[in-house]
Amino acid sequence: MFDKFFHDFYFGIVEKEGYKLILEGLGNTLFISLCALIIGAVLGTVVAIVKISKSKNVFMVLLKLLCSLYTTIIRGTPILVQLLLAHFAIFPAIYKNAPIVLTAIIVFGINSGAYVSEVIRSGILAVDKGQTEAGRTLGLSSFKTMRLIVLPQAIKNILPALGNEFIALIKETSIVAYIGIRDLTRAAQQITGKTYEFFAPYITVSIVYLMIVIGLTQLLGLFERRLRKSDNR
Amino acid sequence: MITVNNLNKFFGKNHVLKNINETIEKGEKVVIVGPSGSGKSTFLRCLNLLEVPTSGEIWFEGFNISSPKTDINLHRRKMGMVFQQFNLFPHLTILKNITLAPVTLGLESEQAANARAKQLLDRIGLTDKATAYPSQLSGGQKQRVAIIRALAMQPDVMLFDEPTSALDPEMVGEVLVVMKELAEAGMTMVVVTHEMGFAREVATRVMFIDEGVILEQNEPKTFFSEPKHPRLVDFLSKVL
């Protein structure tokens, strides 16, 4: 059985030059994930802070409403539908000939932001109210208190949940083949098209996905240990 | 220094502070006592707008700080506060805890702030803890650091919200010593506490709040020896 697997693997990945497809796919998967991750993290933080703000300013109230609408709609509809809608309906109307990779990055970024915002919101709310009060009584503005005192502590609490979110994001990008992007999953599909054999290509990309996720987990673990330096436990 | 005019505070339907008028002069050490739930902490927290008054005015050094037009952050720099739960920043070293606000607000260079923080640490005998994190300190040490963190802003008044209530009994003394030194150095202080010994020894005026009203106040000797209001007589008989 292993003989057959190695034979298929060699035939599909090396002889038929499947490795080129896999490398190209890996590049696209990583690029889309990384860009979406950054957009999601920034967007999520902003939305979380807006949602938590107690300001009664008309502008802020409207912004809060918009943010609620955003998380409700994004979390309430499937990512695949969002992707297809963006690619076939929204982008053609507002930005003709948009590069499909850009479409994917924006869709995944916006999608991830909705989930990240809830994770960050819970992290911020878990920081003791006394911390904010201490910052404010020292004369710091609410923004500076948030940035220098609350967020650094919140990040420590939410890092595991945020890691989960990032891992899910990387794997979710496997649907971009629907709009014609040659990512890792699409690479496997293309190899099967050449060899009419399914086991080796799909196992190969599975291992690649697994390596990415293990790498990310290690990186987050390292980061977490550094942040826990002050914990003494 | 601080003037309170017709201060009312509601939490929902609960009338916590009832039309309080009060003036605190520079150099006074006002100790506020009263049963729990009497509104004494809320009163203290209204003085620096941690609680926003439902109605009434708070004046500090000639400014109506309860007005929404006032930049409260500017005035809070001059009002230090110490909390029951210390509220040190756990992610920062002791030195950073002390220097964060003065440096961030551009009041001092980092070097100058560090030098002064070390002086302050020296004053409370914790020089060796400068690079430690709050979790490595005892309760008493944390509260002493919290006091000098507030002092690093060079405030004109210090507000203490039950500074010793969360401490092990054996650590209460070391915190009270620092507060006494501060009082002797002439700091204006408003202290909510259950430490009657401290009130008797340090206060220039003791104030009894019950059910949101200042029922009685006097200089400490008369306050403790000749209480007039039956509620205060009852209270003192229970706590002394």
CSV table of C-alpha atoms in Angstrom, one decimal:
chain,number,residue,atom,x,y,z
A,1,MET,CA,0.0,0.0,0.0
A,2,PHE,CA,2.8,2.4,0.9
A,3,ASP,CA,4.5,1.4,-2.3
A,4,LYS,CA,1.5,2.5,-4.2
A,5,PHE,CA,1.3,5.8,-2.3
A,6,PHE,CA,4.9,6.6,-3.0
A,7,HIS,CA,4.5,5.7,-6.6
A,8,ASP,CA,1.4,7.9,-6.9
A,9,PHE,CA,3.1,10.7,-5.0
A,10,TYR,CA,6.2,10.6,-7.2
A,11,PHE,CA,4.1,10.4,-10.3
A,12,GLY,CA,1.7,13.3,-9.4
A,13,ILE,CA,3.9,15.6,-7.4
A,14,VAL,CA,7.3,15.2,-9.1
A,15,GLU,CA,6.9,13.8,-12.6
A,16,LYS,CA,3.7,15.7,-13.5
A,17,GLU,CA,5.2,18.7,-11.7
A,18,GLY,CA,2.5,18.9,-9.1
A,19,TYR,CA,5.0,20.5,-6.7
A,20,LYS,CA,4.9,23.7,-8.8
A,21,LEU,CA,1.1,23.9,-8.4
A,22,ILE,CA,1.5,23.2,-4.7
A,23,LEU,CA,4.1,25.9,-4.2
A,24,GLU,CA,2.0,28.4,-6.2
A,25,GLY,CA,-1.0,27.4,-4.1
A,26,LEU,CA,0.9,27.7,-0.9
A,27,GLY,CA,2.0,31.2,-1.8
A,28,ASN,CA,-1.6,32.2,-2.5
A,29,THR,CA,-3.0,30.6,0.6
A,30,LEU,CA,-0.4,32.2,2.8
A,31,PHE,CA,-0.7,35.6,1.2
A,32,ILE,CA,-4.5,35.7,1.4
A,33,SER,CA,-4.5,34.4,5.0
A,34,LEU,CA,-1.8,36.9,6.2
A,35,CYS,CA,-3.4,39.9,4.6
A,36,ALA,CA,-6.9,38.9,5.8
A,37,LEU,CA,-5.5,38.3,9.2
A,38,ILE,CA,-4.1,41.8,9.4
A,39,ILE,CA,-7.2,43.4,8.1
A,40,GLY,CA,-9.3,41.3,10.5
A,41,ALA,CA,-7.2,42.1,13.5
A,42,VAL,CA,-7.3,45.9,12.9
A,43,LEU,CA,-10.9,45.9,12.0
A,44,GLY,CA,-11.8,43.7,14.9
A,45,THR,CA,-10.0,45.9,17.4
A,46,VAL,CA,-11.7,49.1,16.1
A,47,VAL,CA,-15.1,47.5,16.1
A,48,ALA,CA,-14.6,46.1,19.6
A,49,ILE,CA,-13.6,49.5,21.0
A,50,VAL,CA,-16.5,51.2,19.3
A,51,LYS,CA,-18.9,48.6,20.7
A,52,ILE,CA,-17.6,49.0,24.2
A,53,SER,CA,-17.6,52.8,24.2
A,54,LYS,CA,-20.2,54.4,26.4
A,55,SER,CA,-20.2,57.7,24.5
A,56,LYS,CA,-23.6,59.3,23.9
A,57,ASN,CA,-22.2,61.3,21.0
A,58,VAL,CA,-24.6,61.0,18.0
A,59,PHE,CA,-21.7,60.1,15.7
A,60,MET,CA,-20.6,57.3,18.1
A,61,VAL,CA,-24.1,56.0,18.6
A,62,LEU,CA,-24.5,55.7,14.8
A,63,LEU,CA,-21.1,54.1,14.5
A,64,LYS,CA,-22.0,51.6,17.2
A,65,LEU,CA,-25.2,50.7,15.3
A,66,LEU,CA,-23.2,50.2,12.2
A,67,CYS,CA,-20.8,47.9,14.0
A,68,SER,CA,-23.6,45.8,15.4
A,69,LEU,CA,-25.1,45.5,12.0
A,70,TYR,CA,-21.7,44.5,10.6
A,71,THR,CA,-21.1,41.7,13.1
A,72,THR,CA,-24.7,40.4,12.8
A,73,ILE,CA,-24.7,40.2,9.0
A,74,ILE,CA,-21.2,38.8,8.6
A,75,ARG,CA,-21.6,36.2,11.3
A,76,GLY,CA,-25.1,35.4,10.2
A,77,THR,CA,-24.3,34.4,6.6
A,78,PRO,CA,-21.9,31.7,5.2
A,79,ILE,CA,-18.5,32.9,4.1
A,80,LEU,CA,-18.9,31.1,0.8
A,81,VAL,CA,-22.0,33.1,0.0
A,82,GLN,CA,-20.2,36.3,1.0
A,83,LEU,CA,-17.3,35.4,-1.3
A,84,LEU,CA,-19.5,34.6,-4.3
A,85,LEU,CA,-21.6,37.7,-3.7
A,86,ALA,CA,-18.5,39.9,-3.6
A,87,HIS,CA,-16.9,38.3,-6.6
A,88,PHE,CA,-20.0,38.1,-8.9
A,89,ALA,CA,-22.1,41.0,-7.8
A,90,ILE,CA,-20.5,43.6,-5.6
A,91,PHE,CA,-17.0,43.9,-7.1
A,92,PRO,CA,-18.1,44.0,-10.7
A,93,ALA,CA,-20.3,46.9,-9.8
A,94,ILE,CA,-17.8,49.0,-7.8
A,95,TYR,CA,-14.4,47.9,-9.1
A,96,LYS,CA,-14.4,46.2,-12.5
A,97,ASN,CA,-11.5,43.8,-13.1
A,98,ALA,CA,-10.5,43.7,-9.5
A,99,PRO,CA,-7.8,41.1,-9.0
A,100,ILE,CA,-9.5,38.0,-7.6
A,101,VAL,CA,-6.8,37.7,-4.9
A,102,LEU,CA,-7.7,41.2,-3.7
A,103,THR,CA,-11.4,40.2,-3.6
A,104,ALA,CA,-10.6,37.2,-1.5
A,105,ILE,CA,-8.4,39.2,0.9
A,106,ILE,CA,-11.1,41.8,1.4
A,107,VAL,CA,-13.8,39.2,1.9
A,108,PHE,CA,-11.8,37.2,4.4
A,109,GLY,CA,-10.5,40.3,6.1
A,110,ILE,CA,-14.0,41.6,6.7
A,111,ASN,CA,-15.3,38.2,7.7
A,112,SER,CA,-12.5,37.6,10.2
A,113,GLY,CA,-12.9,41.1,11.6
A,114,ALA,CA,-16.4,40.3,12.8
A,115,TYR,CA,-15.3,37.2,14.7
A,116,VAL,CA,-12.1,38.9,16.0
A,117,SER,CA,-14.1,41.9,17.3
A,118,GLU,CA,-16.2,39.6,19.6
A,119,VAL,CA,-13.1,37.9,20.9
A,120,ILE,CA,-11.4,41.2,21.6
A,121,ARG,CA,-14.5,42.6,23.1
A,122,SER,CA,-14.7,39.8,25.6
A,123,GLY,CA,-11.0,40.2,26.3
A,124,ILE,CA,-11.4,43.9,27.0
A,125,LEU,CA,-14.4,43.4,29.2
A,126,ALA,CA,-12.5,40.8,31.2
A,127,VAL,CA,-9.9,43.4,32.3
A,128,ASP,CA,-10.9,44.7,35.8
A,129,LYS,CA,-12.7,48.0,35.8
A,130,GLY,CA,-10.3,49.2,38.4
A,131,GLN,CA,-7.5,49.3,35.8
A,132,THR,CA,-9.4,51.8,33.7
A,133,GLU,CA,-10.2,53.8,36.8
A,134,ALA,CA,-6.6,53.8,37.9
A,135,GLY,CA,-5.5,55.0,34.5
A,136,ARG,CA,-8.1,57.8,34.3
A,137,THR,CA,-7.4,59.1,37.8
A,138,LEU,CA,-3.8,59.5,36.8
A,139,GLY,CA,-5.0,61.9,34.2
A,140,LEU,CA,-4.7,59.7,31.1
A,141,SER,CA,-7.4,60.1,28.5
A,142,SER,CA,-9.8,57.1,27.8
A,143,PHE,CA,-7.9,56.4,24.6
A,144,LYS,CA,-4.5,56.3,26.2
A,145,THR,CA,-5.9,54.2,29.1
A,146,MET,CA,-7.3,51.8,26.6
A,147,ARG,CA,-4.0,51.6,24.5
A,148,LEU,CA,-1.5,51.5,27.3
A,149,ILE,CA,-3.3,49.8,30.1
A,150,VAL,CA,-6.4,47.8,29.0
A,151,LEU,CA,-5.4,46.4,25.6
A,152,PRO,CA,-2.0,45.0,26.6
A,153,GLN,CA,-3.8,43.0,29.4
A,154,ALA,CA,-6.7,42.1,27.1
A,155,ILE,CA,-4.4,40.7,24.4
A,156,LYS,CA,-2.8,38.3,26.9
A,157,ASN,CA,-6.2,36.9,27.8
A,158,ILE,CA,-7.5,36.6,24.3
A,159,LEU,CA,-4.4,35.2,22.5
A,160,PRO,CA,-5.5,31.6,22.7
A,161,ALA,CA,-9.0,32.4,21.3
A,162,LEU,CA,-7.4,34.7,18.7
A,163,GLY,CA,-5.1,31.9,17.7
A,164,ASN,CA,-8.1,29.7,17.1
A,165,GLU,CA,-9.6,32.3,14.9
A,166,PHE,CA,-6.5,32.7,12.8
A,167,ILE,CA,-6.2,28.9,12.4
A,168,ALA,CA,-9.9,28.7,11.3
A,169,LEU,CA,-9.2,31.6,8.8
A,170,ILE,CA,-6.3,29.8,7.2
A,171,LYS,CA,-8.3,26.7,6.6
A,172,GLU,CA,-11.4,28.6,5.5
A,173,THR,CA,-9.4,30.2,2.6
A,174,SER,CA,-9.6,26.7,1.0
A,175,ILE,CA,-12.9,27.9,-0.6
A,176,VAL,CA,-11.2,30.6,-2.8
A,177,ALA,CA,-11.0,28.0,-5.6
A,178,TYR,CA,-14.7,28.8,-6.2
A,179,ILE,CA,-13.7,32.2,-7.6
A,180,GLY,CA,-10.8,30.7,-9.6
A,181,ILE,CA,-7.8,31.3,-7.3
A,182,ARG,CA,-5.2,28.6,-7.4
A,183,ASP,CA,-4.6,28.0,-3.7
A,184,LEU,CA,-3.4,24.9,-2.0
A,185,THR,CA,-6.7,23.1,-2.2
A,186,ARG,CA,-7.1,24.0,-5.9
A,187,ALA,CA,-3.5,22.7,-6.5
A,188,ALA,CA,-4.6,19.3,-5.2
A,189,GLN,CA,-7.6,19.3,-7.5
A,190,GLN,CA,-5.5,20.2,-10.5
A,191,ILE,CA,-3.1,17.4,-9.7
A,192,THR,CA,-5.9,14.9,-9.5
A,193,GLY,CA,-7.0,16.1,-12.9
A,194,LYS,CA,-3.7,15.0,-14.3
A,195,THR,CA,-3.2,11.7,-12.6
A,196,TYR,CA,-6.8,10.6,-11.9
A,197,GLU,CA,-5.6,9.6,-8.4
A,198,PHE,CA,-6.9,11.3,-5.3
A,199,PHE,CA,-5.2,10.0,-2.3
A,200,ALA,CA,-1.6,11.3,-2.8
A,201,PRO,CA,-2.4,15.0,-3.7
A,202,TYR,CA,-5.0,15.5,-1.0
A,203,ILE,CA,-2.8,13.9,1.6
A,204,THR,CA,0.0,16.1,0.5
A,205,VAL,CA,-1.9,19.3,0.8
A,206,SER,CA,-3.4,18.2,4.1
A,207,ILE,CA,0.2,17.8,5.4
A,208,VAL,CA,1.0,21.3,4.1
A,209,TYR,CA,-2.0,22.8,5.9
A,210,LEU,CA,-1.1,21.0,9.0
A,211,MET,CA,2.5,22.3,8.9
A,212,ILE,CA,1.2,25.9,8.6
A,213,VAL,CA,-1.1,25.5,11.5
A,214,ILE,CA,1.5,23.8,13.7
A,215,GLY,CA,3.9,26.6,12.8
A,216,LEU,CA,1.4,29.3,13.7
A,217,THR,CA,0.6,27.5,17.0
A,218,GLN,CA,4.2,27.4,18.0
A,219,LEU,CA,4.6,31.1,17.1
A,220,LEU,CA,1.5,32.0,19.3
A,221,GLY,CA,2.9,29.9,22.1
A,222,LEU,CA,6.1,31.8,22.0
A,223,PHE,CA,4.3,35.1,22.0
A,224,GLU,CA,2.1,34.0,24.9
A,225,ARG,CA,5.0,32.9,27.0
A,226,ARG,CA,6.6,36.3,26.5
A,227,LEU,CA,3.4,38.1,27.5
A,228,ARG,CA,3.1,35.9,30.6
A,229,LYS,CA,6.5,37.1,31.9
A,230,SER,CA,4.7,39.4,34.4
A,231,ASP,CA,2.4,36.7,35.7
A,232,ASN,CA,4.7,34.9,38.1
A,233,ARG,CA,2.7,31.7,38.0
B,1,MET,CA,-9.8,73.8,47.3
B,2,ILE,CA,-12.7,71.5,46.7
B,3,THR,CA,-16.2,72.8,46.9
B,4,VAL,CA,-19.3,70.6,46.5
B,5,ASN,CA,-22.6,72.3,45.7
B,6,ASN,CA,-26.0,70.5,46.0
B,7,LEU,CA,-24.5,67.1,45.0
B,8,ASN,CA,-27.0,64.4,44.2
B,9,LYS,CA,-26.3,60.9,42.9
B,10,PHE,CA,-28.7,58.3,41.9
B,11,PHE,CA,-28.0,54.7,41.0
B,12,GLY,CA,-31.1,53.9,39.1
B,13,LYS,CA,-33.9,54.7,41.6
B,14,ASN,CA,-31.5,54.5,44.5
B,15,HIS,CA,-30.8,57.9,45.9
B,16,VAL,CA,-27.2,57.5,47.1
B,17,LEU,CA,-26.1,61.0,47.9
B,18,LYS,CA,-28.7,63.6,49.0
B,19,ASN,CA,-28.0,67.2,48.3
B,20,ILE,CA,-24.5,67.4,49.8
B,21,ASN,CA,-22.8,70.8,50.3
B,22,GLU,CA,-19.3,70.7,51.5
B,23,THR,CA,-16.0,72.5,51.3
B,24,ILE,CA,-12.5,71.0,51.8
B,25,GLU,CA,-9.7,73.5,52.4
B,26,LYS,CA,-6.1,73.2,51.4
B,27,GLY,CA,-4.1,71.3,54.0
B,28,GLU,CA,-7.1,69.6,55.6
B,29,LYS,CA,-7.1,65.9,56.3
B,30,VAL,CA,-10.7,64.9,56.1
B,31,VAL,CA,-11.5,61.4,57.2
B,32,ILE,CA,-14.9,60.0,56.1
B,33,VAL,CA,-16.5,57.2,58.2
B,34,GLY,CA,-19.9,55.5,58.0
B,35,PRO,CA,-21.6,52.2,57.6
B,36,SER,CA,-21.2,50.3,54.4
B,37,GLY,CA,-23.6,51.4,51.7
B,38,SER,CA,-23.8,54.9,53.3
B,39,GLY,CA,-22.5,56.6,50.2
B,40,LYS,CA,-19.1,57.6,51.5
B,41,SER,CA,-17.1,55.9,48.7
B,42,THR,CA,-19.5,57.3,46.1
B,43,PHE,CA,-19.0,60.8,47.6
B,44,LEU,CA,-15.2,60.4,47.3
B,45,ARG,CA,-15.5,59.1,43.8
B,46,CYS,CA,-17.7,62.1,42.8
B,47,LEU,CA,-14.9,64.4,43.9
B,48,ASN,CA,-12.7,63.4,40.9
B,49,LEU,CA,-15.7,62.5,38.7
B,50,LEU,CA,-15.1,58.8,38.7
B,51,GLU,CA,-18.8,58.9,39.4
B,52,VAL,CA,-20.6,61.5,37.5
B,53,PRO,CA,-23.0,63.5,39.7
B,54,THR,CA,-26.7,63.2,38.8
B,55,SER,CA,-27.0,66.9,39.7
B,56,GLY,CA,-24.9,69.5,41.5
B,57,GLU,CA,-21.4,70.9,41.0
B,58,ILE,CA,-17.9,70.0,42.0
B,59,TRP,CA,-15.4,72.8,42.0
B,60,PHE,CA,-11.7,72.2,42.3
B,61,GLU,CA,-9.1,74.9,42.4
B,62,GLY,CA,-11.5,77.4,40.9
B,63,PHE,CA,-12.8,75.2,38.1
B,64,ASN,CA,-16.2,73.6,37.8
B,65,ILE,CA,-14.9,70.2,37.0
B,66,SER,CA,-18.4,68.6,36.9
B,67,SER,CA,-19.2,70.7,33.8
B,68,PRO,CA,-19.1,68.7,30.6
B,69,LYS,CA,-17.1,71.5,29.0
B,70,THR,CA,-14.2,71.0,31.4
B,71,ASP,CA,-11.3,68.7,30.3
B,72,ILE,CA,-11.4,66.5,33.4
B,73,ASN,CA,-8.1,64.8,32.5
B,74,LEU,CA,-6.3,68.0,33.1
B,75,HIS,CA,-7.7,68.4,36.6
B,76,ARG,CA,-7.4,64.7,37.5
B,77,ARG,CA,-3.6,65.1,37.2
B,78,LYS,CA,-3.8,67.2,40.4
B,79,MET,CA,-6.0,64.8,42.3
B,80,GLY,CA,-4.3,61.5,43.2
B,81,MET,CA,-6.4,58.5,44.1
B,82,VAL,CA,-5.7,55.3,46.0
B,83,PHE,CA,-8.0,52.4,45.7
B,84,GLN,CA,-9.0,49.6,48.0
B,85,GLN,CA,-7.8,47.0,45.4
B,86,PHE,CA,-4.6,48.9,44.7
B,87,ASN,CA,-5.2,48.7,40.9
B,88,LEU,CA,-1.5,48.5,40.0
B,89,PHE,CA,-0.9,47.7,36.3
B,90,PRO,CA,0.0,44.0,36.4
B,91,HIS,CA,1.7,44.0,33.0
B,92,LEU,CA,4.2,46.7,33.9
B,93,THR,CA,7.1,46.8,36.3
B,94,ILE,CA,6.9,48.8,39.5
B,95,LEU,CA,9.0,51.5,38.0
B,96,LYS,CA,6.9,51.7,34.9
B,97,ASN,CA,3.7,51.8,37.0
B,98,ILE,CA,5.0,54.9,38.6
B,99,THR,CA,6.4,56.7,35.6
B,100,LEU,CA,3.8,55.7,33.0
B,101,ALA,CA,1.5,58.7,33.5
B,102,PRO,CA,4.0,61.5,34.0
B,103,VAL,CA,6.0,60.3,30.9
B,104,THR,CA,3.0,59.6,28.7
B,105,LEU,CA,1.5,63.0,29.5
B,106,GLY,CA,4.8,64.7,28.7
B,107,LEU,CA,5.2,66.2,32.2
B,108,GLU,CA,8.7,64.8,32.6
B,109,SER,CA,11.4,63.1,30.5
B,110,GLU,CA,11.7,59.4,31.1
B,111,GLN,CA,15.1,60.0,32.8
B,112,ALA,CA,13.7,62.5,35.2
B,113,ALA,CA,10.7,60.4,35.9
B,114,ASN,CA,12.8,57.4,36.6
B,115,ALA,CA,15.0,59.3,39.0
B,116,ARG,CA,12.1,60.6,40.9
B,117,ALA,CA,10.3,57.2,41.0
B,118,LYS,CA,13.5,55.8,42.5
B,119,GLN,CA,13.5,58.6,45.2
B,120,LEU,CA,9.8,57.8,45.9
B,121,LEU,CA,10.6,54.1,46.1
B,122,ASP,CA,13.4,54.8,48.4
B,123,ARG,CA,11.1,56.8,50.7
B,124,ILE,CA,8.9,53.7,51.2
B,125,GLY,CA,11.9,51.3,51.3
B,126,LEU,CA,11.2,49.4,48.1
B,127,THR,CA,14.1,50.5,46.0
B,128,ASP,CA,14.9,46.8,45.2
B,129,LYS,CA,11.5,46.2,43.8
B,130,ALA,CA,11.8,48.7,40.9
B,131,THR,CA,12.1,46.0,38.2
B,132,ALA,CA,9.6,43.6,39.9
B,133,TYR,CA,6.1,43.1,38.7
B,134,PRO,CA,3.1,43.8,41.0
B,135,SER,CA,2.3,40.1,41.3
B,136,GLN,CA,5.6,39.7,43.2
B,137,LEU,CA,4.7,42.1,45.9
B,138,SER,CA,2.7,41.7,49.1
B,139,GLY,CA,-0.6,43.6,49.6
B,140,GLY,CA,1.0,46.2,51.8
B,141,GLN,CA,3.8,46.7,49.4
B,142,LYS,CA,1.4,47.1,46.5
B,143,GLN,CA,-0.7,49.7,48.3
B,144,ARG,CA,2.5,51.7,49.2
B,145,VAL,CA,3.5,51.6,45.5
B,146,ALA,CA,0.0,52.7,44.5
B,147,ILE,CA,0.3,55.7,46.9
B,148,ILE,CA,3.7,56.8,45.4
B,149,ARG,CA,2.3,56.2,41.9
B,150,ALA,CA,-0.3,58.8,42.6
B,151,LEU,CA,2.3,61.0,44.2
B,152,ALA,CA,4.5,60.9,41.1
B,153,MET,CA,1.9,63.1,39.4
B,154,GLN,CA,2.6,65.7,42.2
B,155,PRO,CA,-1.1,66.1,43.0
B,156,ASP,CA,-2.5,68.9,45.2
B,157,VAL,CA,-4.9,66.5,46.9
B,158,MET,CA,-5.0,62.8,47.6
B,159,LEU,CA,-8.2,60.8,47.7
B,160,PHE,CA,-8.1,57.4,49.5
B,161,ASP,CA,-10.9,54.9,49.0
B,162,GLU,CA,-10.6,52.4,51.9
B,163,PRO,CA,-6.9,52.0,51.3
B,164,THR,CA,-6.4,49.3,54.0
B,165,SER,CA,-9.6,47.3,53.7
B,166,ALA,CA,-8.2,44.7,51.4
B,167,LEU,CA,-5.1,44.1,53.4
B,168,ASP,CA,-4.1,41.4,55.8
B,169,PRO,CA,-4.2,43.0,59.3
B,170,GLU,CA,-0.4,42.8,59.8
B,171,MET,CA,0.1,44.9,56.7
B,172,VAL,CA,-2.3,47.7,57.6
B,173,GLY,CA,0.3,49.5,59.7
B,174,GLU,CA,2.9,49.9,57.0
B,175,VAL,CA,0.4,51.6,54.7
B,176,LEU,CA,-0.9,53.9,57.5
B,177,VAL,CA,2.7,55.0,58.2
B,178,VAL,CA,3.1,56.2,54.7
B,179,MET,CA,-0.2,58.0,54.8
B,180,LYS,CA,0.8,59.6,58.1
B,181,GLU,CA,4.1,60.8,56.7
B,182,LEU,CA,2.1,62.3,53.8
B,183,ALA,CA,-0.2,64.1,56.1
B,184,GLU,CA,2.7,65.5,58.1
B,185,ALA,CA,4.3,66.8,54.9
B,186,GLY,CA,1.2,68.9,54.5
B,187,MET,CA,-0.8,67.1,51.8
B,188,THR,CA,-4.5,67.8,51.5
B,189,MET,CA,-6.1,64.4,52.1
B,190,VAL,CA,-9.6,63.0,51.9
B,191,VAL,CA,-9.7,59.5,53.3
B,192,VAL,CA,-12.6,57.0,53.4
B,193,THR,CA,-11.6,54.4,56.0
B,194,HIS,CA,-12.7,52.1,58.8
B,195,GLU,CA,-9.4,52.8,60.7
B,196,MET,CA,-10.7,54.8,63.6
B,197,GLY,CA,-7.2,55.1,65.1
B,198,PHE,CA,-6.0,56.8,62.0
B,199,ALA,CA,-8.9,59.2,62.0
B,200,ARG,CA,-8.3,60.1,65.6
B,201,GLU,CA,-4.6,60.6,65.1
B,202,VAL,CA,-4.3,62.2,61.7
B,203,ALA,CA,-7.6,63.8,60.7
B,204,THR,CA,-8.2,67.5,61.1
B,205,ARG,CA,-11.9,66.8,60.6
B,206,VAL,CA,-13.9,63.6,60.8
B,207,MET,CA,-17.1,63.3,58.8
B,208,PHE,CA,-19.9,60.8,59.4
B,209,ILE,CA,-22.0,59.9,56.4
B,210,ASP,CA,-25.2,57.8,56.6
B,211,GLU,CA,-27.8,57.1,54.0
B,212,GLY,CA,-26.3,59.7,51.7
B,213,VAL,CA,-26.3,62.6,54.1
B,214,ILE,CA,-23.4,64.1,56.2
B,215,LEU,CA,-25.0,63.6,59.6
B,216,GLU,CA,-22.2,65.0,61.7
B,217,GLN,CA,-18.6,66.3,61.5
B,218,ASN,CA,-16.1,67.7,63.9
B,219,GLU,CA,-12.5,67.7,64.8
B,220,PRO,CA,-11.6,64.2,65.9
B,221,LYS,CA,-11.4,64.7,69.7
B,222,THR,CA,-14.9,66.0,70.0
B,223,PHE,CA,-16.2,63.7,67.2
B,224,PHE,CA,-15.2,60.6,69.1
B,225,SER,CA,-15.8,61.8,72.7
B,226,GLU,CA,-19.0,63.7,72.3
B,227,PRO,CA,-21.0,62.4,69.4
B,228,LYS,CA,-24.4,64.1,69.2
B,229,HIS,CA,-26.5,62.3,66.5
B,230,PRO,CA,-28.0,59.1,67.8
B,231,ARG,CA,-26.9,57.3,64.6
B,232,LEU,CA,-23.3,58.3,65.2
B,233,VAL,CA,-23.5,57.3,68.9
B,234,ASP,CA,-24.8,53.9,67.7
B,235,PHE,CA,-22.1,53.6,65.0
B,236,LEU,CA,-19.2,54.5,67.3
B,237,SER,CA,-20.4,52.1,69.9
B,238,LYS,CA,-20.2,49.3,67.4
B,239,VAL,CA,-16.8,50.1,65.8
B,240,LEU,CA,-14.8,51.4,68.8
